[in-house]
Coordinates of C-alpha atoms and ligand atoms in Angstrom, one line a residue:
M296 CA 6.6 12.1 -28.5
N297 CA 6.8 8.4 -27.9
K298 CA 5.2 5.3 -29.2
Y299 CA 3.0 4.5 -26.2
H300 CA -0.7 4.6 -26.3
F301 CA -2.2 5.0 -22.8
P302 CA -5.9 4.2 -23.1
E303 CA -8.4 7.0 -23.0
G304 CA -9.6 7.5 -19.4
F305 CA -6.3 6.2 -18.0
L306 CA -6.4 7.0 -14.3
W307 CA -3.4 9.2 -13.7
G308 CA -2.9 10.5 -10.2
G309 CA -1.1 10.1 -6.9
A310 CA -1.3 7.9 -3.8
T311 CA -1.2 8.5 0.0
A312 CA -2.3 6.9 3.2
A313 CA -4.2 8.6 6.1
N314 CA -1.7 7.7 8.8
Q315 CA 1.3 9.2 6.9
M316 CA -0.3 12.4 5.9
E317 CA -3.5 13.4 7.8
G318 CA -2.1 14.3 11.3
G319 CA -4.9 15.3 13.6
F320 CA -4.3 11.9 15.2
D321 CA -6.5 12.7 18.2
E322 CA -9.0 15.1 16.6
G323 CA -12.6 14.4 15.7
N324 CA -12.9 11.6 18.3
K325 CA -10.4 9.5 16.4
G326 CA -9.0 6.4 18.2
L327 CA -5.4 5.2 18.1
N328 CA -4.3 3.0 15.3
I329 CA -1.1 1.0 14.8
A330 CA 0.7 3.8 13.0
D331 CA -0.1 6.1 15.9
V332 CA 2.2 4.1 18.3
L333 CA 5.0 3.9 15.7
P334 CA 7.9 5.9 16.9
G335 CA 9.9 8.0 14.4
G336 CA 13.2 6.8 13.0
K337 CA 14.7 3.9 11.2
E338 CA 14.2 1.5 14.1
R339 CA 10.5 2.0 14.3
L340 CA 9.4 -1.4 12.8
N341 CA 11.8 -3.2 15.0
I342 CA 10.6 -1.4 18.1
L343 CA 7.0 -2.1 17.2
Q344 CA 7.7 -5.8 16.9
S345 CA 10.0 -6.2 19.9
P346 CA 8.8 -8.5 22.8
G347 CA 7.3 -6.4 25.5
F348 CA 6.3 -3.5 23.3
N349 CA 3.0 -2.4 24.8
F350 CA 1.4 -0.4 22.0
E351 CA 1.3 2.7 24.2
I352 CA 2.6 6.2 23.3
D353 CA 5.8 7.0 25.2
R354 CA 6.8 10.6 24.5
E355 CA 9.7 10.5 26.9
K356 CA 11.4 7.9 24.8
Y357 CA 10.2 8.6 21.3
S358 CA 8.9 11.1 18.8
Y359 CA 5.8 10.4 16.7
P360 CA 5.9 12.1 13.3
N361 CA 2.7 10.4 12.1
H362 CA 0.7 12.4 14.8
E363 CA 1.2 15.6 12.8
G364 CA 1.8 14.0 9.4
I365 CA 1.7 16.9 7.0
D366 CA -1.5 18.1 8.5
F367 CA -3.7 17.2 5.6
Y368 CA -6.5 17.0 8.1
H369 CA -6.6 20.8 8.1
R370 CA -4.9 21.6 4.8
Y371 CA -6.8 19.2 2.4
K372 CA -8.3 22.0 0.4
E373 CA -4.9 23.5 -0.5
D374 CA -3.5 20.1 -1.3
I375 CA -6.4 19.0 -3.5
A376 CA -6.1 22.3 -5.4
L377 CA -2.5 21.4 -6.2
F378 CA -3.4 17.9 -7.3
A379 CA -6.0 19.4 -9.5
E380 CA -3.5 21.8 -11.0
M381 CA -1.4 18.8 -12.0
G382 CA -4.5 17.4 -13.7
F383 CA -5.0 14.4 -11.4
K384 CA -7.9 12.2 -12.6
V385 CA -7.8 10.2 -9.4
F386 CA -6.4 10.5 -5.9
R387 CA -5.6 7.4 -3.8
M388 CA -6.1 7.8 -0.1
S389 CA -7.1 5.6 2.8
I390 CA -9.9 6.0 5.3
A391 CA -8.4 5.8 8.8
W392 CA -10.5 3.0 10.4
T393 CA -10.2 4.6 13.8
R394 CA -11.8 7.9 12.6
I395 CA -14.9 5.8 11.8
F396 CA -14.8 3.3 14.7
P397 CA -12.3 4.7 17.2
N398 CA -11.8 1.4 19.1
G399 CA -12.8 -0.9 16.2
N400 CA -15.6 -2.6 18.1
E401 CA -18.2 0.1 18.6
L402 CA -21.7 -0.5 17.3
E403 CA -22.2 3.0 15.9
A404 CA -19.9 4.9 13.5
N405 CA -18.3 8.1 14.6
E406 CA -20.1 11.0 12.8
E407 CA -17.2 13.4 13.0
G408 CA -15.0 10.9 11.2
L409 CA -17.5 10.2 8.5
A410 CA -18.1 14.0 8.0
F411 CA -14.4 14.6 7.6
Y412 CA -14.2 12.2 4.6
D413 CA -17.4 13.7 3.2
R414 CA -15.6 17.0 3.0
V415 CA -12.5 15.5 1.4
F416 CA -14.5 13.6 -1.2
D417 CA -16.6 16.7 -2.0
E418 CA -13.5 18.8 -2.4
L419 CA -12.0 16.2 -4.8
H420 CA -15.2 16.1 -6.9
K421 CA -15.3 19.9 -7.0
H422 CA -12.0 19.5 -8.9
G423 CA -13.1 16.6 -11.0
I424 CA -10.9 14.1 -9.2
E425 CA -12.2 10.6 -8.4
P426 CA -11.1 9.2 -5.0
V427 CA -9.5 5.7 -5.0
V428 CA -10.0 4.5 -1.4
T429 CA -7.9 2.0 0.5
I430 CA -10.2 0.6 3.3
S431 CA -7.3 -0.6 5.5
H432 CA -3.7 0.8 5.0
Y433 CA -1.7 -0.3 8.0
E434 CA -4.2 1.4 10.2
M435 CA -5.7 -1.3 12.5
P436 CA -7.3 0.1 15.7
V437 CA -4.8 -0.5 18.6
N438 CA -7.7 -1.7 20.7
L439 CA -8.2 -4.6 18.3
V440 CA -4.5 -5.4 18.5
K441 CA -4.3 -5.3 22.3
E442 CA -7.7 -6.8 23.3
Y443 CA -8.3 -9.2 20.4
G444 CA -4.9 -10.2 19.1
G445 CA -5.4 -8.6 15.7
W446 CA -6.6 -10.7 12.7
R447 CA -5.9 -13.9 14.6
N448 CA -9.3 -13.4 16.2
R449 CA -12.4 -14.2 14.1
E450 CA -14.4 -11.5 15.9
V451 CA -12.4 -8.9 14.0
V452 CA -14.2 -10.0 10.8
T453 CA -17.4 -8.8 12.3
F454 CA -15.9 -5.5 13.3
F455 CA -14.5 -5.0 9.8
E456 CA -17.9 -5.9 8.2
R457 CA -19.5 -3.2 10.3
Y458 CA -16.8 -0.7 9.2
V459 CA -17.1 -1.5 5.5
N460 CA -20.9 -1.3 5.6
A461 CA -20.7 2.1 7.3
I462 CA -18.4 3.5 4.7
F463 CA -20.0 1.9 1.6
N464 CA -23.4 3.2 2.7
R465 CA -22.2 6.6 3.6
Y466 CA -20.0 7.2 0.4
K467 CA -21.9 5.2 -2.1
N468 CA -22.5 8.2 -4.3
K469 CA -19.0 9.6 -3.8
V470 CA -16.5 6.7 -4.2
K471 CA -16.4 4.3 -7.1
Y472 CA -12.9 2.8 -6.7
W473 CA -12.1 0.8 -3.6
M474 CA -9.3 -1.4 -2.4
T475 CA -9.5 -3.8 0.6
F476 CA -6.1 -4.3 2.4
N477 CA -3.0 -2.4 1.5
E478 CA -0.1 -4.7 0.6
I479 CA -2.0 -7.7 2.1
N480 CA 0.9 -10.1 1.4
S481 CA 3.4 -8.0 3.5
G482 CA 2.0 -9.8 6.6
L483 CA 4.0 -12.9 5.5
I484 CA 7.1 -11.0 6.3
M485 CA 5.9 -8.6 9.0
P486 CA 2.5 -9.4 10.4
I487 CA 2.3 -6.5 12.8
M488 CA 1.4 -3.8 10.3
G489 CA -1.3 -5.6 8.3
L490 CA -2.4 -8.5 10.5
G491 CA -2.0 -6.7 13.9
F492 CA 0.3 -9.0 15.9
A493 CA 4.0 -9.6 16.3
I494 CA 5.8 -13.0 16.1
H495 CA 8.5 -13.5 18.6
K496 CA 9.4 -17.1 18.1
E497 CA 10.1 -18.6 14.7
E498 CA 8.2 -21.8 15.5
D499 CA 5.0 -19.8 16.2
K500 CA 5.1 -18.0 12.9
Y501 CA 3.0 -20.0 10.4
Q502 CA -0.1 -21.3 12.2
P503 CA -1.2 -17.9 13.4
T504 CA -0.2 -16.0 10.3
F505 CA -2.1 -18.2 7.9
Q506 CA -5.1 -18.3 10.3
A507 CA -5.1 -14.5 10.4
Y508 CA -4.9 -14.6 6.6
H509 CA -7.9 -16.9 6.4
Y510 CA -10.0 -14.4 8.4
Q511 CA -8.8 -11.5 6.3
F512 CA -9.7 -13.4 3.2
V513 CA -13.2 -13.9 4.6
A514 CA -13.4 -10.2 5.5
S515 CA -12.1 -9.3 2.0
A516 CA -14.9 -11.4 0.4
I517 CA -17.5 -9.9 2.7
A518 CA -16.3 -6.4 1.7
V519 CA -16.3 -7.2 -2.1
K520 CA -19.8 -8.6 -1.9
A521 CA -21.1 -5.7 0.2
C522 CA -19.5 -3.2 -2.2
H523 CA -21.1 -4.8 -5.2
E524 CA -24.5 -4.8 -3.5
I525 CA -24.4 -1.3 -2.1
I526 CA -22.5 0.4 -5.0
P527 CA -23.2 -1.6 -8.1
D528 CA -21.3 0.8 -10.3
A529 CA -18.1 0.6 -8.2
Q530 CA -15.0 -1.5 -8.6
I531 CA -13.2 -3.0 -5.8
G532 CA -9.7 -4.5 -5.9
C533 CA -7.1 -6.2 -3.8
M534 CA -3.7 -4.7 -3.3
I535 CA -0.4 -6.5 -3.2
L536 CA 3.2 -5.6 -2.6
Y537 CA 4.7 -6.8 -5.9
A538 CA 8.4 -7.4 -6.5
P539 CA 8.9 -10.0 -9.3
V540 CA 11.5 -12.5 -8.1
Y541 CA 14.6 -13.3 -10.3
S542 CA 16.9 -16.2 -9.8
Y543 CA 20.4 -15.1 -9.1
D544 CA 21.7 -17.4 -11.8
S545 CA 20.7 -20.3 -14.1
N546 CA 21.2 -23.0 -11.5
P547 CA 17.9 -24.9 -11.5
E548 CA 18.0 -25.1 -7.7
N549 CA 18.0 -21.3 -7.5
I550 CA 15.3 -21.0 -10.2
M551 CA 13.1 -23.3 -8.2
Y552 CA 13.8 -21.4 -5.0
A553 CA 12.9 -18.1 -6.8
L554 CA 9.7 -19.6 -8.2
Q555 CA 8.7 -20.7 -4.7
E556 CA 9.3 -17.2 -3.3
E557 CA 7.4 -15.7 -6.2
R558 CA 4.4 -17.9 -5.6
F559 CA 4.3 -17.7 -1.8
F560 CA 5.0 -14.0 -1.5
N561 CA 3.6 -12.5 -4.7
Y562 CA 0.8 -14.9 -5.7
F563 CA -0.6 -16.5 -2.5
C564 CA -3.0 -13.7 -1.5
A565 CA -3.9 -12.7 -5.0
D566 CA -4.7 -16.3 -5.9
V567 CA -7.2 -16.4 -3.1
Q568 CA -8.7 -12.9 -3.7
V569 CA -8.8 -13.1 -7.5
R570 CA -9.4 -16.7 -8.2
G571 CA -11.3 -17.4 -5.0
E572 CA -9.4 -20.5 -4.0
Y573 CA -6.4 -21.5 -2.0
P574 CA -3.7 -22.5 -4.5
A575 CA -2.3 -26.0 -4.5
F576 CA 1.2 -25.0 -3.5
V577 CA -0.1 -23.5 -0.2
K578 CA -2.3 -26.6 0.5
R579 CA 0.8 -28.7 0.2
Y580 CA 2.6 -26.4 2.5
F581 CA -0.2 -26.6 5.1
K582 CA -0.1 -30.4 5.0
E583 CA 3.7 -30.7 5.3
H584 CA 3.8 -28.2 8.2
N585 CA 0.7 -29.5 10.1
I586 CA -1.1 -26.2 9.7
E587 CA -4.7 -26.6 10.4
L588 CA -7.0 -23.7 9.9
D589 CA -10.3 -22.8 11.4
I590 CA -12.2 -22.7 8.2
R591 CA -15.9 -22.7 8.9
E592 CA -18.9 -23.9 6.9
G593 CA -19.6 -21.4 4.1
D594 CA -16.1 -19.7 4.3
L595 CA -14.8 -21.2 1.1
E596 CA -18.0 -20.5 -0.9
L597 CA -17.9 -16.9 0.4
I598 CA -14.3 -16.5 -0.7
K599 CA -15.3 -17.9 -4.1
E600 CA -18.2 -15.5 -4.5
G601 CA -16.3 -12.4 -3.2
T602 CA -13.5 -12.2 -5.8
V603 CA -12.1 -8.8 -6.7
D604 CA -12.5 -6.8 -9.9
Y605 CA -8.9 -5.7 -10.3
I606 CA -5.5 -6.0 -8.8
G607 CA -3.9 -2.9 -7.3
L608 CA -0.2 -3.2 -6.8
S609 CA 2.8 -1.3 -5.3
Y610 CA 6.0 -1.6 -7.4
Y611 CA 9.2 -0.2 -6.2
M612 CA 11.8 -2.9 -7.1
S613 CA 12.4 -6.5 -8.2
R614 CA 14.0 -9.0 -5.9
T615 CA 16.8 -11.4 -6.6
E616 CA 17.1 -14.7 -4.8
K617 CA 19.6 -17.5 -4.3
K618 CA 19.0 -20.6 -2.2
E619 CA 22.3 -20.4 -0.4
K620 CA 23.1 -16.7 -0.1
S621 CA 25.7 -16.6 2.6
D622 CA 28.4 -15.4 0.2
L623 CA 26.4 -12.5 -1.2
E624 CA 25.5 -9.1 0.1
N625 CA 21.8 -8.6 1.0
A626 CA 19.7 -6.0 -0.8
Q627 CA 17.6 -3.5 1.0
G628 CA 14.0 -3.1 0.2
N629 CA 10.4 -2.4 0.8
L630 CA 10.1 -4.9 3.6
I631 CA 11.6 -7.6 1.3
G632 CA 15.2 -8.4 0.9
G633 CA 17.0 -10.9 -1.4
V634 CA 20.5 -10.5 -2.6
K635 CA 22.1 -7.6 -4.5
N636 CA 21.4 -7.6 -8.2
P637 CA 24.7 -6.7 -9.9
F638 CA 22.9 -5.2 -12.9
L639 CA 20.8 -2.6 -10.9
K640 CA 21.5 0.7 -9.2
A641 CA 19.8 1.6 -5.9
S642 CA 18.2 4.6 -4.3
D643 CA 19.7 6.4 -1.3
W644 CA 17.8 3.9 0.9
G645 CA 19.2 0.9 -1.1
W646 CA 16.0 0.1 -2.9
E647 CA 17.1 -1.3 -6.3
I648 CA 15.7 0.6 -9.3
D649 CA 14.4 -1.7 -12.0
P650 CA 11.9 -0.3 -14.5
V651 CA 12.1 -3.4 -16.7
G652 CA 11.0 -5.3 -13.7
L653 CA 7.7 -3.4 -13.8
R654 CA 7.1 -4.6 -17.3
I655 CA 8.0 -8.1 -16.4
G656 CA 5.8 -8.0 -13.3
L657 CA 2.8 -6.6 -15.1
N658 CA 3.0 -9.2 -17.8
Q659 CA 3.4 -12.0 -15.3
L660 CA 0.4 -10.8 -13.3
Y661 CA -1.8 -10.4 -16.3
D662 CA -0.8 -13.7 -17.8
R663 CA -1.8 -15.4 -14.5
Y664 CA -5.0 -13.6 -13.6
Q665 CA -6.4 -11.9 -16.7
V666 CA -8.0 -9.1 -14.7
P667 CA -7.3 -5.3 -15.0
L668 CA -4.2 -4.1 -13.1
F669 CA -3.8 -0.8 -11.4
V670 CA -0.3 0.4 -10.4
V671 CA -1.3 2.3 -7.2
E672 CA 2.2 2.8 -5.8
N673 CA 5.5 3.5 -7.4
G674 CA 8.1 6.2 -6.8
L675 CA 11.5 7.3 -5.7
G676 CA 12.2 8.1 -2.1
A677 CA 15.1 10.7 -2.2
Y678 CA 16.7 13.6 -0.4
D679 CA 15.6 16.9 -2.0
K680 CA 17.4 20.2 -1.8
V681 CA 15.8 23.5 -1.9
E682 CA 18.0 25.9 -3.9
E683 CA 18.7 29.5 -2.9
D684 CA 16.1 30.7 -5.4
G685 CA 13.6 28.3 -3.8
S686 CA 13.5 25.8 -6.7
I687 CA 13.7 22.0 -6.2
N688 CA 15.3 20.4 -9.2
D689 CA 14.4 16.7 -8.7
D690 CA 15.5 15.4 -12.1
Y691 CA 16.4 12.1 -10.5
R692 CA 12.7 11.6 -9.6
I693 CA 11.6 12.6 -13.1
D694 CA 14.1 10.0 -14.6
Y695 CA 12.8 7.3 -12.3
L696 CA 9.1 8.0 -13.1
R697 CA 9.7 8.4 -16.8
D698 CA 11.4 5.0 -17.0
H699 CA 8.6 3.4 -15.1
I700 CA 5.9 5.0 -17.2
R701 CA 7.7 3.8 -20.3
A702 CA 7.6 0.3 -18.8
M703 CA 3.9 0.6 -18.3
G704 CA 3.6 1.8 -21.9
E705 CA 5.5 -1.3 -23.1
S706 CA 3.2 -3.5 -21.0
I707 CA 0.1 -2.0 -22.5
E708 CA 1.6 -2.6 -26.0
D709 CA 2.2 -6.2 -24.8
G710 CA -1.6 -6.5 -24.1
V711 CA -1.8 -5.9 -20.4
E712 CA -5.0 -4.2 -19.3
L713 CA -3.8 -1.4 -17.1
M714 CA -6.4 0.9 -15.5
G715 CA -4.1 3.6 -14.1
Y716 CA -1.1 4.9 -12.3
T717 CA -0.9 6.7 -8.9
T718 CA 2.6 7.6 -7.9
W719 CA 3.4 7.0 -4.2
G720 CA 3.6 10.1 -2.0
C721 CA 2.5 12.6 -4.6
I722 CA 3.0 15.1 -1.8
D723 CA 5.9 14.6 0.7
M724 CA 4.9 12.9 3.9
V725 CA 6.2 10.6 6.7
S726 CA 7.9 7.4 5.4
M727 CA 6.3 4.2 6.5
S728 CA 9.4 2.1 7.1
S729 CA 11.8 4.7 8.4
G730 CA 9.5 7.3 9.9
E731 CA 11.4 10.1 8.2
Y732 CA 10.2 13.3 6.6
S733 CA 13.5 13.4 4.7
K734 CA 12.7 10.4 2.5
R735 CA 10.6 12.4 0.0
Y736 CA 8.5 11.0 -2.9
G737 CA 6.4 14.0 -3.8
F738 CA 5.8 16.4 -6.7
I739 CA 5.0 18.8 -3.9
Y740 CA 7.6 19.6 -1.2
V741 CA 6.5 20.0 2.3
D742 CA 8.7 22.1 4.6
K743 CA 8.9 19.7 7.5
H744 CA 12.0 17.9 8.8
D745 CA 13.1 15.0 10.9
D746 CA 13.9 17.1 13.9
G747 CA 10.2 18.3 13.9
S748 CA 11.1 21.8 12.6
G749 CA 9.4 23.3 9.5
T750 CA 6.4 25.4 8.6
L751 CA 4.5 22.7 6.7
A752 CA 4.4 25.1 3.7
R753 CA 3.9 23.5 0.3
K754 CA 6.2 24.1 -2.7
K755 CA 6.1 22.8 -6.3
K756 CA 9.1 20.8 -7.4
K757 CA 10.4 20.6 -11.0
S758 CA 8.6 17.2 -11.2
F759 CA 5.3 18.9 -10.5
F760 CA 5.4 20.6 -13.9
W761 CA 6.8 17.5 -15.6
Y762 CA 3.9 15.3 -14.4
K763 CA 1.3 17.9 -15.2
N764 CA 2.5 17.7 -18.8
V765 CA 2.5 13.8 -18.7
I766 CA -1.1 13.8 -17.7
E767 CA -2.1 16.6 -20.1
T768 CA -0.7 14.6 -23.0
N769 CA -2.0 11.2 -21.6
G770 CA 1.6 9.9 -21.4
E771 CA 2.6 11.1 -24.9
K772 CA 5.2 13.6 -23.6
L773 CA 7.6 12.1 -21.1
Ligands
BG6_996 C1 4.5 0.8 0.7 C2 3.4 1.3 1.6 O1 5.1 -0.3 1.2 O2 5.6 1.7 0.4 C3 3.4 2.8 1.9 O3 2.2 0.9 1.1 C4 4.9 3.3 2.0 O4 2.7 3.0 3.1 C5 5.6 3.0 0.7 O5 5.0 4.6 2.4 C6 7.0 3.6 0.6 O6 7.7 3.1 1.7 P1 8.5 4.0 2.7 O7 9.0 3.2 3.8 O8 9.6 4.6 1.8 O9 7.6 5.1 3.1

């Protein structure tokens, strides 16, 4: 027993994304999205961003694990039954934009794609699980990347509006929790996945990136307003990649540097989406760097009116920063870097493990925004071993999750309004950054390997039974 009191109705569950798990990449009239042209392997993000990359599939050169994913497209019934056995209250998934609008710019939605998600939502409801849907999870239609230049082009706002109206109208009785753009702030580091274009010259970075953000904020506000109108009893949130930034030491120069990193990376997007205004630190930056945005009449009012109901966040690690870091070793991370923190251990992929950072982060976010928070991603990517008797004893994963759940419990005692917790990759799937199957996060093991072998059979890990008990006791038994 522990001292934490997770509120009644706390949304326990797991999280996924269409492109990493569905497979069926060319079935049901689906069009290609960014993740479909992502090769397997650790170099995938560099390949995607390299000059001359043509966003085409090249099977002679590369493999494409996302094309098969874990075949959720055909096996969703079996998987949802397993989630239900664990007692999931919610299941976070994304809708693949290109199942609904294969090229992004059609006038009519694709019925086969719409019908697929109907079946998934119905299956979830059959088991008493509420879907939590990300509208755009690194799944921009390739056609919009190639022909329109991604979110740099204002026309994409119109296409996105058509997409959200189609899904809100279709699923208004089935989906009550929505999120707009997955890890929207990640585009500041790597615009290709979320904003749909690559930067090849440093000097070209800021103007197009902030312009694309402006259009995305307009699109987000349109989505929020449409959601509130079409589904009045729904909640719609933003979603940020959150890694609280620590100063390496008490040198005020480093503390100021860490504060700037914190504000630009962690708060910029949330400030606009939650408060409905561009923050002063960004306005100063625009002025000093001669950044002039195409902000049309009515845009700022729209952004003010279309503020989100909650903040969804991914949390895997904190980040430690120093102004002059040449003498220090870099840390690895979820798109973000920083320097190694001497007080923290790291995962097999070098991601620093910091449960206290989650408590710090939740408190900072709540202090700043005073809106409900929802931890929609957190987990440990690790190598799992299937023992001779078939068991998978992932105690390291249980320890990781237990410590983070404790940190959430502390935050709730601190007064943070926390809606729920969906662990990332509740079932093993393809890793986003490294394109590997072997980087596993799940409670459910999937027999699929980096060389493409495997039967795709599902198997319960030790953590499956542990998490079931956590949910059953509403976080009392950890
Ligand atoms: C988040 C993404 O950045 O981290 C997910 O929203 C991703 O799509 C997750 O899978 C874990 O990252 P990775 O690279 O280990 O799969």
